[in-house]
Amino acid sequence: MPSTLLTVLSALLSFATLVLSLGTSCSAPLGAGTAAPTDPYWMQNIKHQGTAAFNSNPSGYQVFRNVKDFGAKGDGVTDDTAAINNAISSGGRCGGGSCASFTVSPAVVFFPQGTYLVSSPIIAYYYTQLIGDARVPPTLLASPSFAGMAVIDADPYIPNGGGAQWYTNQNNFFRSVRNFVIDVRQVPATNSQGTGIHWQVAQATSLMNIVFEMSTAADTAHQGIWMENGSGGFMGDLVFNGGKFGMWVGNQQFTVRNITVNNANTAVFGIWNWGWTFQGVTINNCQVGFDLTTGGLTESTQTVGGEAIIDAVVSNTPIFVRTSQPSNGKLAGSIVINNAQLTNVPTAVGVVGGATVLAGGTTTIASFGQGNVYKGTNGASTFTQGSIPAANKASSLLDSAGHIFGKMHPQYTNYAVSQFVSVKDNGAKGDGHTDDTAALNAIFAKFSGCNIIFFDAGTYIVTQTLTIPAGTQIVGEGWSVIAGSGAAFQDINNPKPVVQVGAANSQGIMEISDIIFSTVGPTPGAIVVEWNVKQPAGQNGGAGMWDSHIRLGGAAGTNLESAQCPSSGTGGTAACFASFLALYLTAGSTAYLEGTWVWLADHDLDGDGVSQLELFSGRGILSESAGPVWMIGTASEHHALYQYSLVNAQNHYMGLIQTETPYYQPSPAVPSPFSLNSAFNDPTIFGGSSAWALHVTSSSNILVFGAGLYSFFQSFGQDCLDSNNCQSQILNVDSTSSINLYSVTTVGTTFQLSVNNNGVVNQSGNVDGFASTLTSWSQS
Ligand SMILES: *[C@@H]1O[C@H](CO)[C@@H](O)[C@H](O)[C@H]1NC(C)=O
Ligand SMILES: *[C@@H]1O[C@H](CO)[C@@H](O)[C@H](O)[C@H]1NC(C)=O
Ligand SMILES: *[C@@H]1O[C@H](CO)[C@@H](O)[C@H](O)[C@H]1NC(C)=O
């Protein structure tokens, strides 16, 4: 054969392979973005036909709001505060402290390019996304006379309310703020009202792609983020310039990825926590990197319980980490530092007005810990202020700099509106009752790989498995919901996926953002998301989801609310099954999960917003993946057998993971009302009558960098909390798995860690506030 023909043939063949491996069949593959340089971000001009399916007026209620349609000028001169706040609150949304929460009136509030002058806080209601133009992020400019807690306030204090706030901080869910410059430099430097965001939030919340501009005066009182309580949460891709504090933060737990702090006095001030993980921190020209209040070892004196920092680059900063109290040879705030590269940082770890714990200089800290270190099955700890065992980090988890890989929530910044297709324009209804299975399958068949698929806000019901082919990119609008319903998901012995992400063994791009996966109960045979897809070769994070969640029950339209399934148990079990398994990462898959909350509701979000529920979901997250898997800021709560289970899993980075045990346990005791199912590799042994938070079997290269594993109840009562015996064991690893655990915080469990189902680490030696923290555990 002539060689040119050979070349042509082989090129054709490799093209065919490429198309095959994408798994999609559309005709004009999506290439690069085609937006013109002067175009606005696609979100501004895409057709806006999103609805809130369970709003009392679905056809009248407006989900998407452009602040300019509400009179904001964005000219840097006009005071836009009132117009922006109108854009957020219009449509009878509930605020001011008059309701706890809701899902029926979501809002996406869009800010076109421009500079928006504000003189008092922009009040971010519950279930609101504030999104700036991602191409040229708009500036929120605080006026010189700005008055209020912060430019954006996610949980205002009620005036003269004795400390009462609009929303309960631990239940302040479903929030996102993206693509802004927040500039407080015109506010007098000494005025701490020059604060960017008051972010007092809980799960399913994100801050993303925000630059905070603050005064660099020596006496600056400005601060980027102010957060005094909550139960978060994820934030990432943030830059702080100037200020007294980049972040001043207290919250049960949080995951922070990719922050840069330049020229602040203190980059991060920690007032209290149970456990935070920082991944990818750059600090330049500050006085102190992390300034941590420590030493409060009781619930009423809670200070920083666990700070875990991985992949830091710090320069020209006198002190990297400083605690307010010395440890004096015992736990007084756990600290883990993994891979910190210091340049001209004289003190790596020190104490206010006291000793240097770890000298700095120009050097790299490989693996440092301050706290109690455990190995193998030895229940005795070694209090350490120094080197701790380093984790074996699989190279597949790392970027080219050797840091844990990270990928920002895809925003398709350079894509033109014409490169998106709307599911509502193509036959899907999203009205919360029409069966959209066929319409959605047809849309994927026609457009996957050729267009970005836009799920206009709504609730899309599917009655058969929906398979999203490899090669698909999906964007929701204000958390569009895909919910499985009906006969296909009833058989507890023969469960079916509601959504298959990639067909079995498929490979290709998969990006899912701003989507909620759910069920309309009862659905005892639902695997809510079966994740099969593998990222394309050489494309880390090519298969992932961002700001996307699994939410089961507790919301209007789920048929799993307090009317059906109150915590009194009068709903019984049959009517109150929400799922068999929430998220299943199958053996051939890879996954990048950032900001994923896998929640079986414990209370109603609609209705009174507080009534407790008794619902049943068999399993939380099961991973059998050989990796790479990144779980960055994930949580799994209230599932019957386990929250996370790794079986034959490899090459996982998990930081921070957060769990809660079902409130009804031990009545009924685990696994009831489910039975064990060996086809899903269920654990066969439990450490008492309650669910495992994390169960690891036959797995290797697992790195858990921060965990908050909580057991707050027994049969809906909390007497067990004081005695730390709401359950006996909570985290089990088998002795054949290779796994490193750092900064593991527990509440309400006697043993923090078990090996081969035998309790090893007793929490009593690790109490550092309301919670107990184990600083490091390794097999040997
Ligand atoms: C919130 O945090 C502040 C500051 O740490 C503390 O004084 C207050 O008691 C906390 N409030 C709640 C409701 O947790
Ligand atoms: C980190 O954040 C910065 C600022 O938003 C962004 O430019 C950069 O791409 C991010 N890096 C990663 C790895 O996400
Ligand atoms: C845990 O430690 C405490 C304090 O030493 C002890 O009283 C308790 O019996 C221990 N619990 C178990 C289950 O070993």
Short mmCIF file of C-alpha atoms and ligand atoms in Angstrom, two decimals, residues 728 750-751 762-765, ligand 3:
data_model
loop_
_atom_site.label_atom_id
_atom_site.label_comp_id
_atom_site.label_asym_id
_atom_site.label_seq_id
_atom_site.Cartn_x
_atom_site.Cartn_y
_atom_site.Cartn_z
CA SER A 728 -19.02 2.71 69.51
CA THR A 750 -16.15 6.05 71.59
CA PHE A 751 -13.53 4.82 69.15
CA ASN A 762 -10.23 5.84 72.03
CA GLN A 763 -11.46 9.42 71.65
CA SER A 764 -10.81 10.19 75.29
CA GLY A 765 -7.14 10.89 74.62
C1 LIG B 3 -11.72 4.99 76.70
O1 LIG B 3 -10.86 5.65 77.59
C2 LIG B 3 -11.48 6.04 78.82
C3 LIG B 3 -10.47 6.88 79.61
O2 LIG B 3 -9.27 6.18 79.75
C4 LIG B 3 -11.90 4.81 79.59
O3 LIG B 3 -12.57 5.18 80.78
C5 LIG B 3 -12.86 4.01 78.72
O4 LIG B 3 -13.18 2.81 79.33
C6 LIG B 3 -12.22 3.72 77.35
N1 LIG B 3 -13.23 3.09 76.53
C7 LIG B 3 -13.05 1.88 76.01
C8 LIG B 3 -14.24 1.33 75.25
O5 LIG B 3 -12.01 1.25 76.08
#
